mmCIF file of C-alpha atoms in Angstrom:
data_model
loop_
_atom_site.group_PDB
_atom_site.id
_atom_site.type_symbol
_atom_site.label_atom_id
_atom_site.label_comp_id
_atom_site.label_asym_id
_atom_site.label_seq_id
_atom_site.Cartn_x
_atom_site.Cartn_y
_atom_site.Cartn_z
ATOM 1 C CA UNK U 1 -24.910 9.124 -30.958
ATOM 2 C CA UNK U 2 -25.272 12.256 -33.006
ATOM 3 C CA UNK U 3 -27.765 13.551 -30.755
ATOM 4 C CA UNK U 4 -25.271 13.455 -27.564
ATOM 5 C CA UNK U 5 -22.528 14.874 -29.509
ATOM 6 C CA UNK U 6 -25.123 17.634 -30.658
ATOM 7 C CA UNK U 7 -25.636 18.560 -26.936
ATOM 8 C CA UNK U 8 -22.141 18.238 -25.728
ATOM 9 C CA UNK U 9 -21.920 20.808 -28.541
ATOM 10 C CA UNK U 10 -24.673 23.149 -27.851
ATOM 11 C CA UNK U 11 -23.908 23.463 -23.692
ATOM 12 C CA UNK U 12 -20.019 23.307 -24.121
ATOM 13 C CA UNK U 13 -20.077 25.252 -20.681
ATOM 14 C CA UNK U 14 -21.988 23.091 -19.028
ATOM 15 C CA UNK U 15 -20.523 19.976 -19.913
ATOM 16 C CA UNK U 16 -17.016 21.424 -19.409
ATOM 17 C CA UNK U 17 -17.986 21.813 -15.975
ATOM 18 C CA UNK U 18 -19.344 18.198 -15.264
ATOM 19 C CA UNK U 19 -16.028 17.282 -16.976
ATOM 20 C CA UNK U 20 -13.688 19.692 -14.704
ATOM 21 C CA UNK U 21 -15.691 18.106 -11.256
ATOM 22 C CA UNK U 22 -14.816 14.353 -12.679
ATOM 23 C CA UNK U 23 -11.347 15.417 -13.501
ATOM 24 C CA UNK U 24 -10.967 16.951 -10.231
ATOM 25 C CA UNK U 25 -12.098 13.831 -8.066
ATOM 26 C CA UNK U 26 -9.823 11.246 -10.533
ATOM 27 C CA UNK U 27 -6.880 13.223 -9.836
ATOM 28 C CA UNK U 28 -7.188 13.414 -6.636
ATOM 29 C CA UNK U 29 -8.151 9.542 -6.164
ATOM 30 C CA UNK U 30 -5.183 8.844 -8.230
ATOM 31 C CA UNK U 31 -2.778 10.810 -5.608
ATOM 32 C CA UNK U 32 -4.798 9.266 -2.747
ATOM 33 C CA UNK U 33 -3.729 5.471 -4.291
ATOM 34 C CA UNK U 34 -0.478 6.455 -5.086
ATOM 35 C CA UNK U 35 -0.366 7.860 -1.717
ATOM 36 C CA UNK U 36 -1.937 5.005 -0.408
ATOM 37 C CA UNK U 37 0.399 2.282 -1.695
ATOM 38 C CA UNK U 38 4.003 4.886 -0.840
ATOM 39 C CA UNK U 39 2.774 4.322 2.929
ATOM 40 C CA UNK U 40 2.015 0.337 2.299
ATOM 41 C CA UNK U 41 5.260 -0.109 0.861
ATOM 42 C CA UNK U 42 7.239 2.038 3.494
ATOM 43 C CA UNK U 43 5.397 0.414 6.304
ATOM 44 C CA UNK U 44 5.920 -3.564 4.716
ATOM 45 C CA UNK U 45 8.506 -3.340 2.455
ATOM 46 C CA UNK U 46 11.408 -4.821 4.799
ATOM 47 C CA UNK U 47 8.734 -7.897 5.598
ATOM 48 C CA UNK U 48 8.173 -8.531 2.090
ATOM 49 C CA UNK U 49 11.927 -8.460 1.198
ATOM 50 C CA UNK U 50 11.820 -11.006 3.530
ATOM 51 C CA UNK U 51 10.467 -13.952 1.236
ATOM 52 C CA UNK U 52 9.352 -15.863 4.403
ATOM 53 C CA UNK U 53 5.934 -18.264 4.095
ATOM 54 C CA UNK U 54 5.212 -17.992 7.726
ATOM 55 C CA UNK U 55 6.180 -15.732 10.480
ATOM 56 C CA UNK U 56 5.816 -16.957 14.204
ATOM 57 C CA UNK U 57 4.848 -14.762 16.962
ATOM 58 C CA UNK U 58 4.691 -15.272 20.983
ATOM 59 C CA UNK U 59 1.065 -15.393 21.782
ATOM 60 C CA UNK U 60 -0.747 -12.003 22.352
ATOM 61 C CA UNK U 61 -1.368 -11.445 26.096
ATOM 62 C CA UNK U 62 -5.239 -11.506 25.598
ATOM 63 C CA UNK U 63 -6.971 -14.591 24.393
ATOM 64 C CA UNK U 64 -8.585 -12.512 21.330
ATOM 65 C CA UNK U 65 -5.809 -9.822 20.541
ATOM 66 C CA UNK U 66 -3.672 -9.923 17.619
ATOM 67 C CA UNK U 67 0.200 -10.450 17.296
ATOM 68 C CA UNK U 68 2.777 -7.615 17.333
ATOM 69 C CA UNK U 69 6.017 -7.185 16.106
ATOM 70 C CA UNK U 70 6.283 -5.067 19.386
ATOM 71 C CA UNK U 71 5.229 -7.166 21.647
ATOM 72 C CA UNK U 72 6.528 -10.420 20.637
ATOM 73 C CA UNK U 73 9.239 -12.607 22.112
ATOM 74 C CA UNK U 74 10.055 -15.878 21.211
ATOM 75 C CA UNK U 75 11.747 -18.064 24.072
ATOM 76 C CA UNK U 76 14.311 -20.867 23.807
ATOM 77 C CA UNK U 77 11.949 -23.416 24.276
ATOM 78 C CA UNK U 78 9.699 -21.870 21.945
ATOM 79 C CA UNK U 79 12.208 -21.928 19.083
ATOM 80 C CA UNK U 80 13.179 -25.471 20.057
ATOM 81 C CA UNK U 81 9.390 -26.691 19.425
ATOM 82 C CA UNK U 82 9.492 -25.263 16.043
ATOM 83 C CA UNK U 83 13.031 -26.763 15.089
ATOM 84 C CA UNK U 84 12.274 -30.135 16.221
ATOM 85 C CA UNK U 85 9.097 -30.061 14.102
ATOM 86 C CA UNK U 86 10.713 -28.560 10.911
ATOM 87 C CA UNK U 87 13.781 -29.780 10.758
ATOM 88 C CA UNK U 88 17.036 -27.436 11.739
ATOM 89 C CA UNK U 89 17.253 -25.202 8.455
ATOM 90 C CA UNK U 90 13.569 -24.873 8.110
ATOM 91 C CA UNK U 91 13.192 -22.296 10.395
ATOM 92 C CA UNK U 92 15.233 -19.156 11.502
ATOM 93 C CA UNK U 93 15.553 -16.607 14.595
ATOM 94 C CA UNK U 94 14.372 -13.092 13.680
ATOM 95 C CA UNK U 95 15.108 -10.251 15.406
ATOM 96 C CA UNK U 96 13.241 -6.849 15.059
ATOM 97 C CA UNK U 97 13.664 -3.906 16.514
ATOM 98 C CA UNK U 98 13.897 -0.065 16.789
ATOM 99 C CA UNK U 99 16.464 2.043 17.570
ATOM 100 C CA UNK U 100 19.088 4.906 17.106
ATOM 101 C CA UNK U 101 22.036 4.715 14.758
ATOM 102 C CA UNK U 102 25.178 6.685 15.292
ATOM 103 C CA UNK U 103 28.498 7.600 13.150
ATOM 104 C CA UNK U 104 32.047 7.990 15.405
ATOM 105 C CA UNK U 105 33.691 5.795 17.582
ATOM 106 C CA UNK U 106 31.508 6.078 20.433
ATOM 107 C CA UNK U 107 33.553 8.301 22.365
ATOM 108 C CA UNK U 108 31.284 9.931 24.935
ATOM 109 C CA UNK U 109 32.755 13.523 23.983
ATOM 110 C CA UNK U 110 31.936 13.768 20.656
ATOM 111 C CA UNK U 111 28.650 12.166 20.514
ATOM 112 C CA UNK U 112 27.616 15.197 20.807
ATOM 113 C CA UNK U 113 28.528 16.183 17.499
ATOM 114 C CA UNK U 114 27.845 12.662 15.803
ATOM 115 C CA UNK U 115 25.327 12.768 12.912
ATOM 116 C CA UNK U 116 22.240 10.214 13.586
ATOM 117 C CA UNK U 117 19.524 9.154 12.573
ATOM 118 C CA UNK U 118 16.072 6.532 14.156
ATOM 119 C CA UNK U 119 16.148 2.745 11.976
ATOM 120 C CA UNK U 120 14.687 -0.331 11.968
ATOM 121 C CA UNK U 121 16.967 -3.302 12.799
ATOM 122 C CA UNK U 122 16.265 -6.635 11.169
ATOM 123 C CA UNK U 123 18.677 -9.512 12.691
ATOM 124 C CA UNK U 124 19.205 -12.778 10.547
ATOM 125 C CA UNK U 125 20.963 -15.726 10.875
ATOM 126 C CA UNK U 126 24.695 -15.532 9.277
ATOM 127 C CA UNK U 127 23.658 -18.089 6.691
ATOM 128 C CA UNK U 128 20.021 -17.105 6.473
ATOM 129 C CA UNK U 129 17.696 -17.789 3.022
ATOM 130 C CA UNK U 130 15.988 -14.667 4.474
ATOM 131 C CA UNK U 131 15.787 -11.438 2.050
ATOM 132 C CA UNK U 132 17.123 -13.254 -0.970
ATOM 133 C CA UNK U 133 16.574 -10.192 -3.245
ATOM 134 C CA UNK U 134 17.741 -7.882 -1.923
ATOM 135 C CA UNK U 135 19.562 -5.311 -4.520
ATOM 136 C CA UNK U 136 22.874 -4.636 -3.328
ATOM 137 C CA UNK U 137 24.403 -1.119 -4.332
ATOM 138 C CA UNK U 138 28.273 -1.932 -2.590
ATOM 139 C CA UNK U 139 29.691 -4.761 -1.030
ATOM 140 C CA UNK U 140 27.314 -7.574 -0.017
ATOM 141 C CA UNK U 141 24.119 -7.923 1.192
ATOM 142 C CA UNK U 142 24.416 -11.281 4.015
ATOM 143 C CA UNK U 143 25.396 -9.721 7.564
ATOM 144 C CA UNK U 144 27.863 -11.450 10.013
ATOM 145 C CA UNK U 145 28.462 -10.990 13.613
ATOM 146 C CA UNK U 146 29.994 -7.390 13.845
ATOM 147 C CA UNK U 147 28.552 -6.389 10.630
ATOM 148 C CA UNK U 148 25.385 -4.307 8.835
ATOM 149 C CA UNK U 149 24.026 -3.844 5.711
ATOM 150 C CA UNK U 150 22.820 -0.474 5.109
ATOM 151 C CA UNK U 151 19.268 1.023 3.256
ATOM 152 C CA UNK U 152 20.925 3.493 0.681
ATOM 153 C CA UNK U 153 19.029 6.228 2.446
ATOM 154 C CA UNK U 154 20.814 5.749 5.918
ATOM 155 C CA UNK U 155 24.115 5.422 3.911
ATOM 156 C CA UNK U 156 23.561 8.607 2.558
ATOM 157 C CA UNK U 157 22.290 10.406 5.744
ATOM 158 C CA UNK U 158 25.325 9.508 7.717
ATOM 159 C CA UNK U 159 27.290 9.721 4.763
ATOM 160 C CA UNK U 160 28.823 5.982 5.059
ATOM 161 C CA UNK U 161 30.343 3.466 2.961
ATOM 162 C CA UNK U 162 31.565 -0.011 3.047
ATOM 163 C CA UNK U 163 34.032 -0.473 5.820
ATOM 164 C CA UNK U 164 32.744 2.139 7.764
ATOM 165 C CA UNK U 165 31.938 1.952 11.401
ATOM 166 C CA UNK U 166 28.020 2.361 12.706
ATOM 167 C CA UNK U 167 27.033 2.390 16.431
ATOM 168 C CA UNK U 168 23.569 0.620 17.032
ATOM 169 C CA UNK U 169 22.813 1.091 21.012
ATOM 170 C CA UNK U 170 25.776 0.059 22.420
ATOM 171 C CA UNK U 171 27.375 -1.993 19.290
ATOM 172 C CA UNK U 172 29.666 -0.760 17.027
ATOM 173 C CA UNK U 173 29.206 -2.745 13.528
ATOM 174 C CA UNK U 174 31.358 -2.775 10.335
ATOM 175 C CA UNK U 175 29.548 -1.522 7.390
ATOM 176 C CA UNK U 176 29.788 -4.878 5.196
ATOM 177 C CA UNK U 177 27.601 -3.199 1.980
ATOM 178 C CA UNK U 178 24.838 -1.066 1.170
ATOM 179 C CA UNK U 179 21.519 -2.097 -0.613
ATOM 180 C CA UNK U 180 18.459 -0.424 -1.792
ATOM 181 C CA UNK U 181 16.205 0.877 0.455
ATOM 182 C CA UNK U 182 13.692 -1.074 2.825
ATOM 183 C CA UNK U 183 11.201 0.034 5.241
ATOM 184 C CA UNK U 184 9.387 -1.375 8.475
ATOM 185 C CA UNK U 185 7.327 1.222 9.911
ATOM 186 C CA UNK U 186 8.140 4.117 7.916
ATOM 187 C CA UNK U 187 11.969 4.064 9.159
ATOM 188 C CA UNK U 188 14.465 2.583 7.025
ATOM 189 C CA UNK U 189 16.056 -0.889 7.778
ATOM 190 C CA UNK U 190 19.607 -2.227 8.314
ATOM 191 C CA UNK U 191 20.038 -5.459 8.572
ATOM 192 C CA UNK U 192 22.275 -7.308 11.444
ATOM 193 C CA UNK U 193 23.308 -11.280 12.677
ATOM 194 C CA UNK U 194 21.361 -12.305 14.980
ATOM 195 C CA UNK U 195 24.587 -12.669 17.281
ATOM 196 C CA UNK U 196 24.247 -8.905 17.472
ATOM 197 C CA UNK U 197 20.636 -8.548 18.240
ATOM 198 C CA UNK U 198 21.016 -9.084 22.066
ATOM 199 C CA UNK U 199 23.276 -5.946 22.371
ATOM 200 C CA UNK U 200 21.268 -4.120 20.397
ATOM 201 C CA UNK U 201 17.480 -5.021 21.252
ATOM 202 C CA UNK U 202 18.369 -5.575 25.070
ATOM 203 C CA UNK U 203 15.629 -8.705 25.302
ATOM 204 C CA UNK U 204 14.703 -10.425 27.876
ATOM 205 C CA UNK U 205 16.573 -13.151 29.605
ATOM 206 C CA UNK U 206 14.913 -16.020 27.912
ATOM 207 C CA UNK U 207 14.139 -14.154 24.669
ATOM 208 C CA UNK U 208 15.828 -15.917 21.423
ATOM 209 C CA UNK U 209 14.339 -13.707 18.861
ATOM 210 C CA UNK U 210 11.352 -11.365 18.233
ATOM 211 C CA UNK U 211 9.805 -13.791 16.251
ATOM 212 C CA UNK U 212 10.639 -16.965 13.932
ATOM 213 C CA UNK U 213 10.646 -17.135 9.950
ATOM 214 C CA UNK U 214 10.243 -19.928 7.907
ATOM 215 C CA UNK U 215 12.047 -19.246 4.286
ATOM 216 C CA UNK U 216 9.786 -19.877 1.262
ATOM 217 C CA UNK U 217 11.806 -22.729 0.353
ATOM 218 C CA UNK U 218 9.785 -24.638 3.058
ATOM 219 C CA UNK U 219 6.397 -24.064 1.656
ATOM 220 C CA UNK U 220 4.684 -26.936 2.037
ATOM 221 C CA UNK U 221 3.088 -26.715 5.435
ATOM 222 C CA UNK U 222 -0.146 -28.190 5.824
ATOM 223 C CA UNK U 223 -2.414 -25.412 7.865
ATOM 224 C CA UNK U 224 -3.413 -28.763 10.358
ATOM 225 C CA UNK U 225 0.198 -28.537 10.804
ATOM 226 C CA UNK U 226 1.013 -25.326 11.752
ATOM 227 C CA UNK U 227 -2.002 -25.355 14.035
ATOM 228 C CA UNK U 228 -0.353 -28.099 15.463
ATOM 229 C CA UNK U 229 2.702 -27.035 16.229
ATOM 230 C CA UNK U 230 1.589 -23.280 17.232
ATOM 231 C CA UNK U 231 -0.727 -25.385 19.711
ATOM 232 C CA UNK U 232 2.465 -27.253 21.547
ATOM 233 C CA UNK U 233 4.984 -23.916 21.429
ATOM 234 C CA UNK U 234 1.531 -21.785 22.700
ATOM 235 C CA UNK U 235 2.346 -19.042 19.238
ATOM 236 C CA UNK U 236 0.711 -17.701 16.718
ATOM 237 C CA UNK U 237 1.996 -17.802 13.243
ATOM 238 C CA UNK U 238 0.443 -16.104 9.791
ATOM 239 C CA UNK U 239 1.866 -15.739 6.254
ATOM 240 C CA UNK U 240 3.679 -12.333 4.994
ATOM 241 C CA UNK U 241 0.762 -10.968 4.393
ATOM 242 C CA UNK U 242 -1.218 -11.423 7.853
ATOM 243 C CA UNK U 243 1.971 -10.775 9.675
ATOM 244 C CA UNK U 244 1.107 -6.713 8.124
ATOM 245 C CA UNK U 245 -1.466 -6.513 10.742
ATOM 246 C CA UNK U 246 1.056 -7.362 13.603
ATOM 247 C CA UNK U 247 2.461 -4.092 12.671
ATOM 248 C CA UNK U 248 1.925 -0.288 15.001
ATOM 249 C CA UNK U 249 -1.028 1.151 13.099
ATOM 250 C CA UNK U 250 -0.432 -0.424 9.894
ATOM 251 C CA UNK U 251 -4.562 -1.672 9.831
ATOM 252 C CA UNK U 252 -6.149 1.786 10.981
ATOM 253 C CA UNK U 253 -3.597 3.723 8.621
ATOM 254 C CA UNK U 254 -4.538 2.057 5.422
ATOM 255 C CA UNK U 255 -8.291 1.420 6.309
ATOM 256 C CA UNK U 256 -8.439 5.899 7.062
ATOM 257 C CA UNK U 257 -6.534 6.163 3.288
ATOM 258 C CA UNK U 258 -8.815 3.424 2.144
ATOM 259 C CA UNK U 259 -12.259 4.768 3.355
ATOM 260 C CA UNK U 260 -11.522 8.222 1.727
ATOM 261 C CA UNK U 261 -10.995 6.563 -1.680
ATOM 262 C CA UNK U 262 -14.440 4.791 -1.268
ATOM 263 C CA UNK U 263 -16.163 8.261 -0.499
ATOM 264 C CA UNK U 264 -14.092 9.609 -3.770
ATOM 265 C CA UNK U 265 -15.605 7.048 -5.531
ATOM 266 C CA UNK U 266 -19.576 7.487 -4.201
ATOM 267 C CA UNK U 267 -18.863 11.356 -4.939
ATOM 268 C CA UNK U 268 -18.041 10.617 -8.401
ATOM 269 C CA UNK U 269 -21.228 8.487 -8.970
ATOM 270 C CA UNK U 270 -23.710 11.128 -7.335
ATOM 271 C CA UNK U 271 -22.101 14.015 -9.117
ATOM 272 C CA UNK U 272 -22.420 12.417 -12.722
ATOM 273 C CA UNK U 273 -26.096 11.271 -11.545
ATOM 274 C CA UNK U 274 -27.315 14.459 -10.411
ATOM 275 C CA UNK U 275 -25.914 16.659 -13.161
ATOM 276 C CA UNK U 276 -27.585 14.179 -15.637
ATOM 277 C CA UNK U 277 -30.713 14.019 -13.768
ATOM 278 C CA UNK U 278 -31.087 17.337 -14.284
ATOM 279 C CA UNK U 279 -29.994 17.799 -17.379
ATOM 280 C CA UNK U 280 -32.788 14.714 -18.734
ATOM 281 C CA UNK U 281 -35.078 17.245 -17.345
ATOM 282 C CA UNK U 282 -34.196 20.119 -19.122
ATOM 283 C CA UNK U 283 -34.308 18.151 -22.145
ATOM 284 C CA UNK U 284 -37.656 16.257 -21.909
ATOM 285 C CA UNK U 285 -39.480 18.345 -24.127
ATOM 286 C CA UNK U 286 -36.775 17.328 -27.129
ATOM 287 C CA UNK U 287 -36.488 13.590 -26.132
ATOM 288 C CA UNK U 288 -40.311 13.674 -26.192
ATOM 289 C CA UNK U 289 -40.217 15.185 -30.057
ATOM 290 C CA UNK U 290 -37.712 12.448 -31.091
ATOM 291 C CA UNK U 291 -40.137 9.951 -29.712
ATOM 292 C CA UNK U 292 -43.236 11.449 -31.674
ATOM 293 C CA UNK U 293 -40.753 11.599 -34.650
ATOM 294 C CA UNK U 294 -40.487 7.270 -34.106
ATOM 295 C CA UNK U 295 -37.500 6.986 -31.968
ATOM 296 C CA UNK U 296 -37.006 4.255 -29.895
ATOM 297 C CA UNK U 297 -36.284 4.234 -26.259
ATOM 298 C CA UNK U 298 -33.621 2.223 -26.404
ATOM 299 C CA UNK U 299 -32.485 4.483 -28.904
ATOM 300 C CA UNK U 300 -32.803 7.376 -26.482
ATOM 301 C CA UNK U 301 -31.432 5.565 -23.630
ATOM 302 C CA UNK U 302 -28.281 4.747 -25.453
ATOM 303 C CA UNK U 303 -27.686 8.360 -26.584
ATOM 304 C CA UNK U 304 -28.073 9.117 -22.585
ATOM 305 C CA UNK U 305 -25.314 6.512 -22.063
ATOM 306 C CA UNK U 306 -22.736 7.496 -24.971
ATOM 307 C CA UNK U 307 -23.017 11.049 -23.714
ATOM 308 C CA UNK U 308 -22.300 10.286 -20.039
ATOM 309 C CA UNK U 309 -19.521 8.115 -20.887
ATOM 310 C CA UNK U 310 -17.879 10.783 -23.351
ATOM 311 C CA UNK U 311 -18.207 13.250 -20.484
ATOM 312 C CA UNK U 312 -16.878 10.818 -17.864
ATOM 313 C CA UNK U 313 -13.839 9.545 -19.796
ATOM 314 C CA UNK U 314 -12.999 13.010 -21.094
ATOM 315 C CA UNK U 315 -12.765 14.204 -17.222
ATOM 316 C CA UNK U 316 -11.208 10.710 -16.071
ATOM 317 C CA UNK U 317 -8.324 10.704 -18.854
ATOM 318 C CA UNK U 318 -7.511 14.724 -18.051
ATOM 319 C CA UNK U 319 -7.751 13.882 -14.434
ATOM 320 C CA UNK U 320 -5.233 11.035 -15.165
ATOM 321 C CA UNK U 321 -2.883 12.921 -17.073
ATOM 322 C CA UNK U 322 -3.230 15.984 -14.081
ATOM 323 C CA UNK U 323 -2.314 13.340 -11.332
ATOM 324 C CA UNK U 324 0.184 11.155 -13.436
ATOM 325 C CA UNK U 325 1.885 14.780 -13.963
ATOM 326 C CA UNK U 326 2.198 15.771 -10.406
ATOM 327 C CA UNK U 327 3.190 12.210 -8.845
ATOM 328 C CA UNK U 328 6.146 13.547 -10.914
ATOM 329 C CA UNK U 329 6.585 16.429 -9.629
ATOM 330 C CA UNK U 330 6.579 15.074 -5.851
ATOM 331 C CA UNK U 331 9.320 12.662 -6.817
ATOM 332 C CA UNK U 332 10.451 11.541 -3.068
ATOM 333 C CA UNK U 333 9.025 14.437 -0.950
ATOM 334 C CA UNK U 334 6.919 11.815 0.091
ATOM 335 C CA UNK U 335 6.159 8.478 0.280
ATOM 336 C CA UNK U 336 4.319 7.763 -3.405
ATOM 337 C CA UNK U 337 4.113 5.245 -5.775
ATOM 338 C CA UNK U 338 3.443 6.280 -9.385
ATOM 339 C CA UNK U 339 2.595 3.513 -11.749
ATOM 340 C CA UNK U 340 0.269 2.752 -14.727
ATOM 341 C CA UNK U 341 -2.111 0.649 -12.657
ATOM 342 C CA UNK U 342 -1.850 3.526 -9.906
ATOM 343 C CA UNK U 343 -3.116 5.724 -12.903
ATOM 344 C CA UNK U 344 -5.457 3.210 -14.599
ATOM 345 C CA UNK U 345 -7.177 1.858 -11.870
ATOM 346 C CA UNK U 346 -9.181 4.960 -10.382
ATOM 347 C CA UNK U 347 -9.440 6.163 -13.805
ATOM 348 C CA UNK U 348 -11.226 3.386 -15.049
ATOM 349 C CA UNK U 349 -13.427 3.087 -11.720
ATOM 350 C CA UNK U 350 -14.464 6.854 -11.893
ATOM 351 C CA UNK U 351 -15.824 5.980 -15.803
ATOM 352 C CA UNK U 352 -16.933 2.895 -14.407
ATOM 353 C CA UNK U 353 -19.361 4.331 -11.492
ATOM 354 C CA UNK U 354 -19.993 7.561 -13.987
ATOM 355 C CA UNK U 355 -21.614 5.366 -16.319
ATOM 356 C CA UNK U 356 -23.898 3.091 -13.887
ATOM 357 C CA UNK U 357 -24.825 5.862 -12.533
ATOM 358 C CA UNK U 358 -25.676 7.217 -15.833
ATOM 359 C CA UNK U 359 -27.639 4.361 -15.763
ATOM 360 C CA UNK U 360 -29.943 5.211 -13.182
ATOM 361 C CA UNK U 361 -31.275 8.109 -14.986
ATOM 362 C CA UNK U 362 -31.737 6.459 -18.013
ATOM 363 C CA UNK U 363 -35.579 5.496 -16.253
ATOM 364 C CA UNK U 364 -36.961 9.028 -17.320
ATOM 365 C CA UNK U 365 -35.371 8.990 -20.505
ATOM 366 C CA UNK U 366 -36.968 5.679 -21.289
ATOM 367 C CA UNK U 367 -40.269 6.920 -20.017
ATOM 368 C CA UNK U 368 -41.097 9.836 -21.735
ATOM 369 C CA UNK U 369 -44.257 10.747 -23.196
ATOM 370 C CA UNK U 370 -44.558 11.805 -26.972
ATOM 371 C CA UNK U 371 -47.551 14.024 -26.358
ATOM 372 C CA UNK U 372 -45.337 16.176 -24.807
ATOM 373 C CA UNK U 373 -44.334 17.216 -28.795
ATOM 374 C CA UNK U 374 -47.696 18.057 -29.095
ATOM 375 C CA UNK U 375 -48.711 19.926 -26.282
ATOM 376 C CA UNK U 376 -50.369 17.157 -24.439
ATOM 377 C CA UNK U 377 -49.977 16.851 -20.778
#
């Protein structure tokens, strides 16, 4: 112990430097994984609102391909498979959907003047267990025919309040509340009946809904009997979290963000490896008089480790502080989420790979040769 602290002492410039590179690469994994999780949450957060413990999807047109939210259509007969093997109740129309939202009254002469904005429309039943939490700001937050509930975001952007009237496609709604804001896709969600999703999603003829949701109070579905029922209504159904890959781009978005974090990671390992590797060797000729003096090697090898780790967790708490600092500073510029574990986690992985690969260098240490002290070879 005294002998790393000696060092970290002696070659403050050096070490400073090895320190500045870890602190460096933890800041910026800590932005990537705050960055990381913003664009989860803005691309899911309007499905997990949902509470659902299965969401049903028309079959993709290829044999292998995976369900989308885009693609999907539920038919009549569909939906009638499901509620004959649920139960009515245990299993509700949902509509999704893209589109334009509009202030005025739709008159075709000032539209051109009409402030709008692109959203994500989620239809639900009138008396749906769908989206039990979510946070209401004004009014309420269950839709009925004629009506939406507004993200806080759109709200603001179109500068609307409760009562106000919203044109979605060719429906003009009633603005029954406002509630914090959701995402699907990166575009903020309002929420509609599902008597209003024909006007506004334009589906096909025998379309009932983009897809089916069955509310977490019916949660105990067997998977034999799921199978079983997606097998006589030909769909495809998956839990919350599998119905995230049914979304546009949501798997190769996170897997790029993802990938980038791993390379952080390896980066951080080879640059505490190689700095130490070379530093061991500069230092030989010492670690070989402290073995002719009676040191141990696992004495040696432990003073390798304690100095790594002082070096590593010194760079990995600064880099911490650096990124916790600037997730501040971005605020909502874009979309970030700034938490202790968002802070924590790299932190602790860059000390983590610092000091295995520490490890790996601790071999030379171990193996030095006393002559060395005295001139042998």
């Amino acid at each position: 112990m005294y002998l790393s602290l000696r060092d970290i002492t002696f070659a403050k410039g050096r070490f400073a430097l090895i320190g500045g590179v870890v602190a460096l690469i933890t800041m910026l994994l800590v932005l990537l994984t705050g960055l990381t999780n913003g664009l989860s949450q803005q691309n899911t957060s309007a499905l997990e609102r949902l509470g659902a413990s299965q969401i049903v999807f028309s079959a993709p047109a290829e044999a292998d391909g995976d369900p989308s939210f885009t693609e999907s259509g539920i038919t009549a007969a569909e939906l009638d498979i499901w509620e004959e093997a649920l139960g009515g109740g245990a299993v509700e129309r949902l509509g999704v959907t893209q589109t334009r939202a509009e202030t005025g009254t739709g008159d075709a002469q000032q539209s051109s003047s009409q402030t709008a904005t692109s959203v994500a429309v989620f239809s639900v039943e009138t008396d749906t267990e769908l989206a039990p939490g979510l946070n209401v700001i004004e009014g309420r937050s269950n839709p009925r025919a004629g009506e939406v509930i507004l993200s806080s975001v759109i709200a603001e952007d179109l500068d609307l309040a409760q009562g106000d009237t919203l044109r979605l496609s060719s429906s003009e709604l009633t603005v029954a509340g406002v509630v914090e804001d959701e995402f699907y896709s990166h575009v903020p969600v309002v929420w509609t009946s599902t008597e209003d999703f024909e006007a506004i999603a334009h589906p096909g003829e025998d379309t009932a809904a983009t897809a089916l949701a069955v509310p977490a109070s019916v949660s105990d579905l067997s998977t034999g009997a799921l199978a079983t029922v997606n097998d006589q209504a030909g769909t495809v159904s998956a839990d919350t979290q599998g119905a995230f890959n049914a979304l546009p781009a949501y798997q190769s978005e996170r897997g790029s963000l993802l990938m980038m974090q791993g390379f952080l990671y390896g980066i951080s390992a080879l640059v505490v490896v190689s700095f130490l590797t070379v530093w061991t060797i500069q230092r030989t000729r010492d670690l070989a008089v402290l073995r002719a003096l009676g040191s141990s090697r696992g004495y040696l090898v432990r003073d390798a480790l304690t100095q790594a780790a002082i070096v590593v967790s010194l760079g990995a708490i600064a880099g911490g502080m650096a990124a916790w600092a600037g997730g501040l500073l971005i605020g909502n510029a874009v979309p970030f989420v700034l938490t202790p574990l968002t802070v924590a986690v790299p932190a602790l992985g860059v000390v983590g790979l610092g000091v295995a690969g520490a490890a790996l260098t601790t071999r030379r240490v171990s193996r030095v040769d006393p002559l060395l002290a005295l001139g042998g070879n």
